[in-house]
mmCIF file of C-alpha atoms and ligand atoms in Angstrom:
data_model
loop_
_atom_site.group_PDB
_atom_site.id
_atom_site.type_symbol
_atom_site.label_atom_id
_atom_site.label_comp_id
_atom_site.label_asym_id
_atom_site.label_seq_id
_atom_site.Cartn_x
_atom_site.Cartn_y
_atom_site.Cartn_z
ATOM 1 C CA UNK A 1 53.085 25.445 -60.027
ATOM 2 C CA UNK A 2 54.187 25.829 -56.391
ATOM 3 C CA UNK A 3 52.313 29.498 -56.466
ATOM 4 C CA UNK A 4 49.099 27.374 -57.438
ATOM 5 C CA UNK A 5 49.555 24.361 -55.226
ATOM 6 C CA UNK A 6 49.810 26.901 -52.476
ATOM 7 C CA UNK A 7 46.788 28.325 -53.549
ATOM 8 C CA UNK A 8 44.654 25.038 -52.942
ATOM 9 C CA UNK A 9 46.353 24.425 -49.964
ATOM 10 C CA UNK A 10 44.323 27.682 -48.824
ATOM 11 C CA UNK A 11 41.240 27.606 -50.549
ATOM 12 C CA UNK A 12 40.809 23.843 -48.600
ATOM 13 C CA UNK A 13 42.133 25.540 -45.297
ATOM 14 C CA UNK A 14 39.298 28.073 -45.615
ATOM 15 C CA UNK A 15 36.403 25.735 -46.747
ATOM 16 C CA UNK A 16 37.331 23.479 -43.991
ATOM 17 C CA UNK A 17 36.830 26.298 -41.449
ATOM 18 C CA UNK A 18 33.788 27.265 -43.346
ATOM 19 C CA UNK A 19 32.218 24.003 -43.140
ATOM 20 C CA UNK A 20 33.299 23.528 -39.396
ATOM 21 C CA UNK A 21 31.968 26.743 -38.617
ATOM 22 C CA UNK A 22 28.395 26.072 -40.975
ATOM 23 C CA UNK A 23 27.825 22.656 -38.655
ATOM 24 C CA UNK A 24 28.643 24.728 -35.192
ATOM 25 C CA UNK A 25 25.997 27.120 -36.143
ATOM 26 C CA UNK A 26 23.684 24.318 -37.094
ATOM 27 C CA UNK A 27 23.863 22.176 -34.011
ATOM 28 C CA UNK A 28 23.814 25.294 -32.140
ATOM 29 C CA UNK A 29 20.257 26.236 -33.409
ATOM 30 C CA UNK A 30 18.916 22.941 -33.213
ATOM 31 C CA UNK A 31 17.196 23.949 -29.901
ATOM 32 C CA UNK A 32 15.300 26.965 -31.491
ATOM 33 C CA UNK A 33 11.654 26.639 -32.385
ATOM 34 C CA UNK A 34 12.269 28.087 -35.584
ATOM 35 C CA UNK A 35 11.899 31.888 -34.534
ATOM 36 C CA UNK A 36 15.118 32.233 -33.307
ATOM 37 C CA UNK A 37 13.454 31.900 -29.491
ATOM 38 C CA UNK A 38 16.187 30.056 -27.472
ATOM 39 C CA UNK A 39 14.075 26.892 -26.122
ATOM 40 C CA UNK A 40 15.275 25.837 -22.473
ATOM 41 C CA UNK A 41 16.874 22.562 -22.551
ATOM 42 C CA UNK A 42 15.070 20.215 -19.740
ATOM 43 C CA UNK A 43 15.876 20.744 -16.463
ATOM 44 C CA UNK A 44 16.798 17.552 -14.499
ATOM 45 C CA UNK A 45 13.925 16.645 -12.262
ATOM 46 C CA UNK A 46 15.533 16.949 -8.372
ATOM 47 C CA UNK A 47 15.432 13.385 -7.003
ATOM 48 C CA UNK A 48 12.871 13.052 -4.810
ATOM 49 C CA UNK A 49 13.986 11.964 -1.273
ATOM 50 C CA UNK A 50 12.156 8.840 -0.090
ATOM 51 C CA UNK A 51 12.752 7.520 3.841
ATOM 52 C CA UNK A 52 14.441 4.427 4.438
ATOM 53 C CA UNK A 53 11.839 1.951 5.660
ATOM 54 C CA UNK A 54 13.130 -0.616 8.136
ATOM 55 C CA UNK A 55 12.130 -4.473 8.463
ATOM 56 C CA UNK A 56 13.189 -4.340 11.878
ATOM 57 C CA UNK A 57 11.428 -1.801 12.760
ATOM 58 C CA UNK A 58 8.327 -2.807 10.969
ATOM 59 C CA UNK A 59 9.073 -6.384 12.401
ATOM 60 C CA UNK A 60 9.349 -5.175 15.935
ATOM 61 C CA UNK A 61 5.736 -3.058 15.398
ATOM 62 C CA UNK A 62 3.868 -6.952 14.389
ATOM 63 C CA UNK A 63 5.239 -8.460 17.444
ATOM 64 C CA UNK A 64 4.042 -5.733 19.555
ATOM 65 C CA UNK A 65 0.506 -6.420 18.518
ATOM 66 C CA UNK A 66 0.804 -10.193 18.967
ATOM 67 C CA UNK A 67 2.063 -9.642 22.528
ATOM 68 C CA UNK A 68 -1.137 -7.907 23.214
ATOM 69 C CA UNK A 69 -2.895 -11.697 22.579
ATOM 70 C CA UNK A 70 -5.657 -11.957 20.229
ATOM 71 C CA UNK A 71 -6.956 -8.702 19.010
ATOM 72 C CA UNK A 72 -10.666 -9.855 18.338
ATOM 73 C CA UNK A 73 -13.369 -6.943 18.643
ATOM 74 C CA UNK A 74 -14.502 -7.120 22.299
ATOM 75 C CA UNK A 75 -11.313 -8.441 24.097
ATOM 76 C CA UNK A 76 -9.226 -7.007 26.211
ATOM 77 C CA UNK A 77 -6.054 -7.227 23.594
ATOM 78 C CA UNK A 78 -8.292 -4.916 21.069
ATOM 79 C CA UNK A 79 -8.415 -2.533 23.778
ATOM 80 C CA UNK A 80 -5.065 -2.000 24.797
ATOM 81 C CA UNK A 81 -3.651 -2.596 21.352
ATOM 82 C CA UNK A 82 -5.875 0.190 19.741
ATOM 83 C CA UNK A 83 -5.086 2.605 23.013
ATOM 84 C CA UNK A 84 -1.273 1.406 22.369
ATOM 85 C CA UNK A 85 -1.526 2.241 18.483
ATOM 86 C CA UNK A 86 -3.986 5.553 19.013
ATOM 87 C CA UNK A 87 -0.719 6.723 21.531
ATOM 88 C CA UNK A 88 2.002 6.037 18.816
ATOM 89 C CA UNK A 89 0.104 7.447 15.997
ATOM 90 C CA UNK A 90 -0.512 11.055 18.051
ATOM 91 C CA UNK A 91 3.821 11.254 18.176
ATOM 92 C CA UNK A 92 3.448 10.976 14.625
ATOM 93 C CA UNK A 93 0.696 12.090 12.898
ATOM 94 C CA UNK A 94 -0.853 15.605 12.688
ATOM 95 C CA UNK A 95 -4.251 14.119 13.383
ATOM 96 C CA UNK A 96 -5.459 10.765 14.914
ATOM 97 C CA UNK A 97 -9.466 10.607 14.631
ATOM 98 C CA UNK A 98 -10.945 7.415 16.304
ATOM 99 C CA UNK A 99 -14.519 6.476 15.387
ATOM 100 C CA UNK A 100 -16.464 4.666 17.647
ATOM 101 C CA UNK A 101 -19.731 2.574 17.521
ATOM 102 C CA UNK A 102 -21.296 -0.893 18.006
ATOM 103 C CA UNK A 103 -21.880 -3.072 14.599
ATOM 104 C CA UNK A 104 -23.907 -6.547 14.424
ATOM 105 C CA UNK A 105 -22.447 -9.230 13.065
ATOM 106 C CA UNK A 106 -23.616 -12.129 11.063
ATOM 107 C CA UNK A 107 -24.319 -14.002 14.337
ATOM 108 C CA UNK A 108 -26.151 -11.538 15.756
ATOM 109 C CA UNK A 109 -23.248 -10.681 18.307
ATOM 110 C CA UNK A 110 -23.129 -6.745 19.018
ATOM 111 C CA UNK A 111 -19.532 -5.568 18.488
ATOM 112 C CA UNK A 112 -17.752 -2.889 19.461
ATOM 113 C CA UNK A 113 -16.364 -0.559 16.550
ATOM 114 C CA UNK A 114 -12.873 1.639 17.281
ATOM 115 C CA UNK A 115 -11.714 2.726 13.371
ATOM 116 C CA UNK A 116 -8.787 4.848 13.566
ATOM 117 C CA UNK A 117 -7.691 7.500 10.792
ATOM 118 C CA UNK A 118 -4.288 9.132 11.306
ATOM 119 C CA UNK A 119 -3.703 12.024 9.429
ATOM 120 C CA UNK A 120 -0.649 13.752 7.773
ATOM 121 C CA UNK A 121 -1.388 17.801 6.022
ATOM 122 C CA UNK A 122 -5.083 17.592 6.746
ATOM 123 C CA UNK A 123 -5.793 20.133 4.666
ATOM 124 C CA UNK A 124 -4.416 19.342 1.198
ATOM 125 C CA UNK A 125 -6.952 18.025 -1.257
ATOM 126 C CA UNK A 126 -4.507 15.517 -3.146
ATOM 127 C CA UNK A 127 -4.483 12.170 -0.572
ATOM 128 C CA UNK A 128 -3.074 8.905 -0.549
ATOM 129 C CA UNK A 129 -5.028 6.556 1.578
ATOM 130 C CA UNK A 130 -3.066 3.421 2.896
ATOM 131 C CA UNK A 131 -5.291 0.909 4.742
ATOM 132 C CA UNK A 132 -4.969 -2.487 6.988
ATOM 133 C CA UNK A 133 -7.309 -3.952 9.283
ATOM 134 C CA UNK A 134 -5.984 -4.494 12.669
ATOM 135 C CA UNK A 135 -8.992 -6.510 14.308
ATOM 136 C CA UNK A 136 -7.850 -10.176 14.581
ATOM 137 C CA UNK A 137 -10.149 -13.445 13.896
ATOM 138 C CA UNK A 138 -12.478 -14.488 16.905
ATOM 139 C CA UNK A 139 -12.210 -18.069 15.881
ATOM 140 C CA UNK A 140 -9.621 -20.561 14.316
ATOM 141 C CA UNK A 141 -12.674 -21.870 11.945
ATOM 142 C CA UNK A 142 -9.446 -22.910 9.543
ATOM 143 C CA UNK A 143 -7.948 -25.028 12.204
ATOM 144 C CA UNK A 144 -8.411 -28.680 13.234
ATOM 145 C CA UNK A 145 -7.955 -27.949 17.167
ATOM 146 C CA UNK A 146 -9.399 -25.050 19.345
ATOM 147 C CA UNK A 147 -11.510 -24.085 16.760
ATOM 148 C CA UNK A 148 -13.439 -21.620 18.529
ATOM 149 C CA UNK A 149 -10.429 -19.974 20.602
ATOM 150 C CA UNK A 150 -9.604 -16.631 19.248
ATOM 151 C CA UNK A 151 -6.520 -16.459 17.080
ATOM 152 C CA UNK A 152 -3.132 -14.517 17.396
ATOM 153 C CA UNK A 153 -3.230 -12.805 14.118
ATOM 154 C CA UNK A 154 0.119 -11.660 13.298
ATOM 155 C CA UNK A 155 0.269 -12.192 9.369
ATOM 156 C CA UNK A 156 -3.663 -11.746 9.408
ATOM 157 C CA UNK A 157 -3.817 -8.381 10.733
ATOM 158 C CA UNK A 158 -0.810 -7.734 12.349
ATOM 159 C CA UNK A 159 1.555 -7.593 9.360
ATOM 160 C CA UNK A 160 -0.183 -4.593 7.194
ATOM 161 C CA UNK A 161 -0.797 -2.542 10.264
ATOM 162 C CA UNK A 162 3.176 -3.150 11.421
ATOM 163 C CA UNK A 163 4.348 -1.715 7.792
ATOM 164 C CA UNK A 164 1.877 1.248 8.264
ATOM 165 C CA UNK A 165 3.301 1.531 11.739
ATOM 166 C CA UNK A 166 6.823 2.104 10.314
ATOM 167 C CA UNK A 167 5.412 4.360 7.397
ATOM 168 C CA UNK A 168 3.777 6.317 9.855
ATOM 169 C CA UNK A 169 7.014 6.971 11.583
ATOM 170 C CA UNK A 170 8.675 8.041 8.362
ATOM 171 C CA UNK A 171 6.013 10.441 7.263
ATOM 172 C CA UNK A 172 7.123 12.442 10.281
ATOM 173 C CA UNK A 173 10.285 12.820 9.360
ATOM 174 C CA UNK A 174 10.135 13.909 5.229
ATOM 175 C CA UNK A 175 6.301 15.008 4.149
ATOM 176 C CA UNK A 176 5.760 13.789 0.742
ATOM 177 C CA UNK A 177 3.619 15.798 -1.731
ATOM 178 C CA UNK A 178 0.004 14.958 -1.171
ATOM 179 C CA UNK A 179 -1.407 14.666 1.906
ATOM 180 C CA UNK A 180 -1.412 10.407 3.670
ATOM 181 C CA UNK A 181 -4.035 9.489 5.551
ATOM 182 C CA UNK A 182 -3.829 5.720 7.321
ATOM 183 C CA UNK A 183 -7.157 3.967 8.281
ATOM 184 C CA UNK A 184 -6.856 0.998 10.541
ATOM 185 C CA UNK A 185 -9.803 -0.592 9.981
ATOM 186 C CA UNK A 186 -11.994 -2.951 12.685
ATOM 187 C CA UNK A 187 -14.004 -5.539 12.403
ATOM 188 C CA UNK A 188 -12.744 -7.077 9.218
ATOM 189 C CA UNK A 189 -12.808 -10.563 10.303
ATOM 190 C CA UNK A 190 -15.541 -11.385 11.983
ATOM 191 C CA UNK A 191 -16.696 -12.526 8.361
ATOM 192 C CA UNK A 192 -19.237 -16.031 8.282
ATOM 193 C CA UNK A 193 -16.785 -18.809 8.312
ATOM 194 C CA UNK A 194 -16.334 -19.799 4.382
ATOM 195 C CA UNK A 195 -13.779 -20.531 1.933
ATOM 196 C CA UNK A 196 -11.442 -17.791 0.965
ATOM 197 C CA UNK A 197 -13.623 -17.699 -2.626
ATOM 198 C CA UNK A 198 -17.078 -16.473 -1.619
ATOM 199 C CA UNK A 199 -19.579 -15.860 -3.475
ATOM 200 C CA UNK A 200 -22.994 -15.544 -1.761
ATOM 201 C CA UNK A 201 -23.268 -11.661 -1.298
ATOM 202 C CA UNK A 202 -24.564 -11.735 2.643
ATOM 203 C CA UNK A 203 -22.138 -13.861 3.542
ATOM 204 C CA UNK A 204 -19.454 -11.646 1.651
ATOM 205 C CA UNK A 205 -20.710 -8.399 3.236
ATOM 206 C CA UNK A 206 -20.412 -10.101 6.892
ATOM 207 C CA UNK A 207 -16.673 -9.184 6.706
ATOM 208 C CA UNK A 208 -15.089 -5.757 6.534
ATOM 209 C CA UNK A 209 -17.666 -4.082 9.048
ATOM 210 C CA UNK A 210 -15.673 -1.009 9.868
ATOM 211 C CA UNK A 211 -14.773 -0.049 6.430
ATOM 212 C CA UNK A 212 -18.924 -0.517 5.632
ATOM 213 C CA UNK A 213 -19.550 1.878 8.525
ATOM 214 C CA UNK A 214 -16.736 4.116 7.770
ATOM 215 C CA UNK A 215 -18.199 4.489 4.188
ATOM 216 C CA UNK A 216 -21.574 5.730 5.660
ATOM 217 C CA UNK A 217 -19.897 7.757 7.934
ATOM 218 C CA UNK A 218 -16.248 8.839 6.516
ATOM 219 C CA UNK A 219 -14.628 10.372 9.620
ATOM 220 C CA UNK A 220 -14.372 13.971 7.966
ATOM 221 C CA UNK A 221 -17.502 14.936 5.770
ATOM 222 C CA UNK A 222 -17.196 14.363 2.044
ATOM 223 C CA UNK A 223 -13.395 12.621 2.284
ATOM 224 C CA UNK A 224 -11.968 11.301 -0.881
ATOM 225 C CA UNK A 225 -8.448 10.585 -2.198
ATOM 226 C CA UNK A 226 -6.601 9.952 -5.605
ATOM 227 C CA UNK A 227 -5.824 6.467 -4.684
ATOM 228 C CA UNK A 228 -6.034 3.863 -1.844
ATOM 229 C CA UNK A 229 -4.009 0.989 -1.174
ATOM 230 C CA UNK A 230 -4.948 -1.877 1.036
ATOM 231 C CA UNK A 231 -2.549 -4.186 3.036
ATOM 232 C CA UNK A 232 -3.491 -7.675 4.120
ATOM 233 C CA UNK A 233 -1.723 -10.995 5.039
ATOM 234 C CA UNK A 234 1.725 -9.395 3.334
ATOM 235 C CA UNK A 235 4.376 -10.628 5.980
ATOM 236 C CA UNK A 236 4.851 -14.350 5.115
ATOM 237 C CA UNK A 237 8.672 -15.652 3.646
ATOM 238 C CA UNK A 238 6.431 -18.001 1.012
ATOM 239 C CA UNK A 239 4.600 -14.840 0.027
ATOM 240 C CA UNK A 240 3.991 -14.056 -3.867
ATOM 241 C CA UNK A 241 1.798 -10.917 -4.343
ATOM 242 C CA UNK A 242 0.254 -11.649 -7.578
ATOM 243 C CA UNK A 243 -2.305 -8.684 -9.149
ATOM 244 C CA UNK A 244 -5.331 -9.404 -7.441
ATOM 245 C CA UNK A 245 -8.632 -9.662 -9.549
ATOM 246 C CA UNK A 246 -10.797 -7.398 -8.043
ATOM 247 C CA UNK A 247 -8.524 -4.616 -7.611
ATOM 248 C CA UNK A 248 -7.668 -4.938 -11.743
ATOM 249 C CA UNK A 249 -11.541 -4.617 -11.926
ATOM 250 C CA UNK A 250 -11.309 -1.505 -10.289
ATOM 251 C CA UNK A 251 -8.398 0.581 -9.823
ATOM 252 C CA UNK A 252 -6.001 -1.182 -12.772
ATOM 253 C CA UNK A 253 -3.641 2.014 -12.781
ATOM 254 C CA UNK A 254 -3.047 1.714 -9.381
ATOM 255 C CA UNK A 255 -2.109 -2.454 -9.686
ATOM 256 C CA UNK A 256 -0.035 -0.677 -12.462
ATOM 257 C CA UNK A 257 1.810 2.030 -10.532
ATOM 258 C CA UNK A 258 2.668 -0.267 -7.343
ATOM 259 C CA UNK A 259 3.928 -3.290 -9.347
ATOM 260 C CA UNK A 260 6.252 -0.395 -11.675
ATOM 261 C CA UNK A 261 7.434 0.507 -8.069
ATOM 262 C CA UNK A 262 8.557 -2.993 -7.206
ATOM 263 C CA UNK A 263 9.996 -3.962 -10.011
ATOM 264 C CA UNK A 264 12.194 -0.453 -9.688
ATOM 265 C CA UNK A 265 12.990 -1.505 -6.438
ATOM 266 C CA UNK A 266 13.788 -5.205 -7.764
ATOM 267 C CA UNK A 267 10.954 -7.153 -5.787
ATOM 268 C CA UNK A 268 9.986 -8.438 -9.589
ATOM 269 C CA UNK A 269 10.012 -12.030 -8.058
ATOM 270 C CA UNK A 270 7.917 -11.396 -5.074
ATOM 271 C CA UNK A 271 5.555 -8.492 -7.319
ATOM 272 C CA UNK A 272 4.532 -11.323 -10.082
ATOM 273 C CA UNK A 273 2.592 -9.500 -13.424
ATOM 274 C CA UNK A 274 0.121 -12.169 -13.513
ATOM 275 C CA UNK A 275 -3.491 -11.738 -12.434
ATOM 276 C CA UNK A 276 -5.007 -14.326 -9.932
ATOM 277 C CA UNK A 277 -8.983 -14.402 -8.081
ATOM 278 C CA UNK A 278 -8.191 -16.135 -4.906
ATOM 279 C CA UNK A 279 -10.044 -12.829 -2.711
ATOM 280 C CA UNK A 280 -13.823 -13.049 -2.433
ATOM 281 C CA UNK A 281 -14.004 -9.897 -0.404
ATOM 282 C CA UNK A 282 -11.578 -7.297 1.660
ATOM 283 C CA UNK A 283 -11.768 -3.879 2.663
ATOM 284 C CA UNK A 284 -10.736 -2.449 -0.748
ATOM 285 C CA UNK A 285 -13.864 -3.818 -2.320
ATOM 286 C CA UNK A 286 -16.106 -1.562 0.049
ATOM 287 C CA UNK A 287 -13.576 1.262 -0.489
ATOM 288 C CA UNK A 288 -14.033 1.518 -4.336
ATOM 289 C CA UNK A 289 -17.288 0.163 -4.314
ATOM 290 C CA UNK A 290 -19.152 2.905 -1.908
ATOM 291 C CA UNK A 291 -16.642 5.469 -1.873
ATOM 292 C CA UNK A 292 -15.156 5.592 -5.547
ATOM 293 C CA UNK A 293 -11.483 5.757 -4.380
ATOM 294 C CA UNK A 294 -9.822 3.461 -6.467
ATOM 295 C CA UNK A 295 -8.366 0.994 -4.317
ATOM 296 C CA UNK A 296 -5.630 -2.189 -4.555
ATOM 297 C CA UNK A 297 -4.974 -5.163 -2.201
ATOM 298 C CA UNK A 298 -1.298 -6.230 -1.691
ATOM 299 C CA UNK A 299 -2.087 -9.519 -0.421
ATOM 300 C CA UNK A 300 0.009 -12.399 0.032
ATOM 301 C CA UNK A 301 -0.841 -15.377 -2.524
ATOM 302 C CA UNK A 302 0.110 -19.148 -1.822
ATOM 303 C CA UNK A 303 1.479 -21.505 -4.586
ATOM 304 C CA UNK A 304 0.007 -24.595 -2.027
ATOM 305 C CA UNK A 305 -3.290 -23.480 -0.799
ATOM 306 C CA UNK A 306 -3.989 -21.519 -4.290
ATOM 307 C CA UNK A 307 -5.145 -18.747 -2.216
ATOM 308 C CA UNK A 308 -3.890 -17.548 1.186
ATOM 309 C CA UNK A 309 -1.241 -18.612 3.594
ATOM 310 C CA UNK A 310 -1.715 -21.874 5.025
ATOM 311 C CA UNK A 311 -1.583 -20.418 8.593
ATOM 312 C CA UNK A 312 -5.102 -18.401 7.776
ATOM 313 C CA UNK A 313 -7.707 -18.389 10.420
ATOM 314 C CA UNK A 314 -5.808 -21.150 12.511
ATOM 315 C CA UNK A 315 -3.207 -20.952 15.093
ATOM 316 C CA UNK A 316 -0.481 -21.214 13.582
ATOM 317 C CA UNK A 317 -0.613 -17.471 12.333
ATOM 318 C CA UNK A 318 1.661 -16.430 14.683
ATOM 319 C CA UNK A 319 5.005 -14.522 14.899
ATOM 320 C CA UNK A 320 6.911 -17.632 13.435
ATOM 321 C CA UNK A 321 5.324 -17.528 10.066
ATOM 322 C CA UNK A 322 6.424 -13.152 9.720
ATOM 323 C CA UNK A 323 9.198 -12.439 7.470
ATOM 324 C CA UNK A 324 11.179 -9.353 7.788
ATOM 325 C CA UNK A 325 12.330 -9.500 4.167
ATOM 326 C CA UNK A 326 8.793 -9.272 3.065
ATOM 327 C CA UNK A 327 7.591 -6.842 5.357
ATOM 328 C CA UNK A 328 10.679 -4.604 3.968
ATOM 329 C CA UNK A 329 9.835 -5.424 0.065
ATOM 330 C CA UNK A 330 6.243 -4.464 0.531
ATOM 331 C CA UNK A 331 6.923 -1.048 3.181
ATOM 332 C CA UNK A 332 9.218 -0.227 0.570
ATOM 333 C CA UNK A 333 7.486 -0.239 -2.438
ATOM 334 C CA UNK A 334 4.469 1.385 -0.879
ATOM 335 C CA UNK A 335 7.030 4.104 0.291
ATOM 336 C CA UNK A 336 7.877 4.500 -2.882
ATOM 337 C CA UNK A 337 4.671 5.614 -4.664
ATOM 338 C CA UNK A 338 3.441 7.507 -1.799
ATOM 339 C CA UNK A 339 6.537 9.813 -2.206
ATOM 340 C CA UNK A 340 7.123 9.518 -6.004
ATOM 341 C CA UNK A 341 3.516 10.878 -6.332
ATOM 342 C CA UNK A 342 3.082 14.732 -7.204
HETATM 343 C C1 AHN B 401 -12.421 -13.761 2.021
HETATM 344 O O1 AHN B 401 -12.043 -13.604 0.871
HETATM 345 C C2 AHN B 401 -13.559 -14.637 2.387
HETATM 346 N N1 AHN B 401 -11.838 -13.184 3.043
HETATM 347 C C3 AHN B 401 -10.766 -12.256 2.798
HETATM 348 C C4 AHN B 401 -10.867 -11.187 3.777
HETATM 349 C C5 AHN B 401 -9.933 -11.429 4.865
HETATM 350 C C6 AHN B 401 -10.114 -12.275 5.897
HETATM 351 N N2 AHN B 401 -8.782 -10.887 5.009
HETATM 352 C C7 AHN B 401 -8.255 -11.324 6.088
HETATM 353 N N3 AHN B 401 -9.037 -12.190 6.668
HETATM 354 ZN ZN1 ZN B 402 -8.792 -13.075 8.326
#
């Protein structure tokens, strides 16, 4: 009995080895395709390496502008501003084209027309365009006193052109993958005085001037890009950027891609899901409508006015209502997708 007790004792020893070894072999094979062709397990994608942006920095580049004074089309501020931003963009960018012209606008007034397009690997076909208008308001139609003095623009204007400012300075440093190009626009807001929800179609099309001529006359022949993205009035503290209407109407996978960005980041509290209409008009609607780049507007939203800051078109839109926080959620995200895209 102890000969065949012994006995078991093996057999079990040996099955248990052959069972081990049966599930080894097994797991072992599970990457085959079935031909006994080793498949490659996945390699781990290399992180990609995205700049710091800085709110100070970005801050610092909106008060600049303001201390230029108003920045209306005509005025001495829009010249030395744009000669001051032309100068910076040239240490940064590996082209800076300016277009010039005169435009008309709704009251007849002849304006003067400076566009500038910096440009980072010129050559690549794959772009990312990232746009802001940097003209400022001639009048303070909004406000209840000095209506017709020019106003100092710093959220309206001067906040998307101080995050592409910083950007501009980061792109320098690490290239992402597709080629950037940044078009400050002019002569945005010399629009017919109205509410912020237009309709009438003249009246709509007496804003956004430079992007209009730029689309006639893109500043390289047949330009195009994957995507654009548009920055407006994004630098107030009471800021919510909701998905805006028109830019779900047409360029949805963009709204899609930038709001997945901020809620990575954790700006889902400032980058809200829902859908609002509060923008009648902006340079994105000229950009997808007569150049097919699909293009989005991050644009501040406000739970009072149910539209746009209250400091729009008045006075009051100066350096005191600019948030660094909010500059630094927006620069960031935007950073984000430019360098996350392959
Ligand atoms: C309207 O929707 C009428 N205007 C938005 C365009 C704009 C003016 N952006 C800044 N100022
Ligand atoms: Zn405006």
């Amino acid at each position: 009995s102890t000969t065949m007790s012994r006995n078991v004792v093996r057999f079990t020893a040996i099955a248990l080895v052959a069972l081990f070894l049966g599930l080894f072999l097994l797991k072992s094979c599970r990457s085959d395709n079935g031909g006994g062709v080793p498949v490659p397990k996945e390699q781990p994608q290399p992180a990609v390496k995205v700049p710091l942006f800085d709110g100070d920095s970005a801050y610092a580049f909106v008060k600049k502008q303001v201390d230029f004074g108003p920045r209306n089309p005509g005025s001495a501020g829009h010249v030395a501003c744009g000669d001051w931003m032309v100068a910076f963009l040239n240490q940064y960018a590996d082209t800076v084209i300016e277009q010039t012209g005169t435009v008309t606008a709704f009251n007849g007034q002849k304006l003067p027309l400076r566009n500038i397009i910096a440009s980072w690997a010129p050559e690549k076909k794959e772009r990312i365009l990232l746009v802001a208008h940097w003209d400022t308001r001639p009048f303070a139609d909004k406000d209840t006193d000095r209506k017709n003095e020019p106003i100092l623009g710093a959220n309206d204007g001067g906040s998307g052109v101080g995050i592409l400012l910083e950007i501009a300075r980061r792109l320098k440093e690490e290239a992402p993958a597709l080629g950037v190009d940044i078009f400050l626009t002019d002569v945005e807001d010399f629009g017919q005085p109205s509410d912020a929800m237009e309709t009438d179609a003249n009246s709509l099309l007496s804003w956004c001037l430079g992007s209009q001529y730029w689309a006639k006359n893109p500043h390289v022949p047949n330009y195009t890009a994957r995507f654009g993205i548009l920055l407006d009035m994004c630098g107030t503290a009471s800021a919510d950027f909701y998905r805006e209407q028109l830019s779900m109407q047409y360029a949805p996978h963009v709204v899609q891609k930038v709001w997945a960005a901020a809620s990575a980041l954790g700006y889902g509290q400032t980058f809200l899901p829902e859908t609002k209409y509060f923008v009648g008009i902006d340079d994105h609607v000229i950009i997808n409508r007569d150049m097919r780049i699909p293009t989005i507007d991050i644009i501040g939203y406000d739970e009072g006015t149910k539209a746009f800051d209250p400091s729009w078109h008045t006075h009051k839109d100066d350096m005191s209502v600019i948030d660094k926080a909010t500059l630094e959620a927006v620069g960031r995200t935007v950073m984000h997708v430019v360098y996350h895209e392959r």
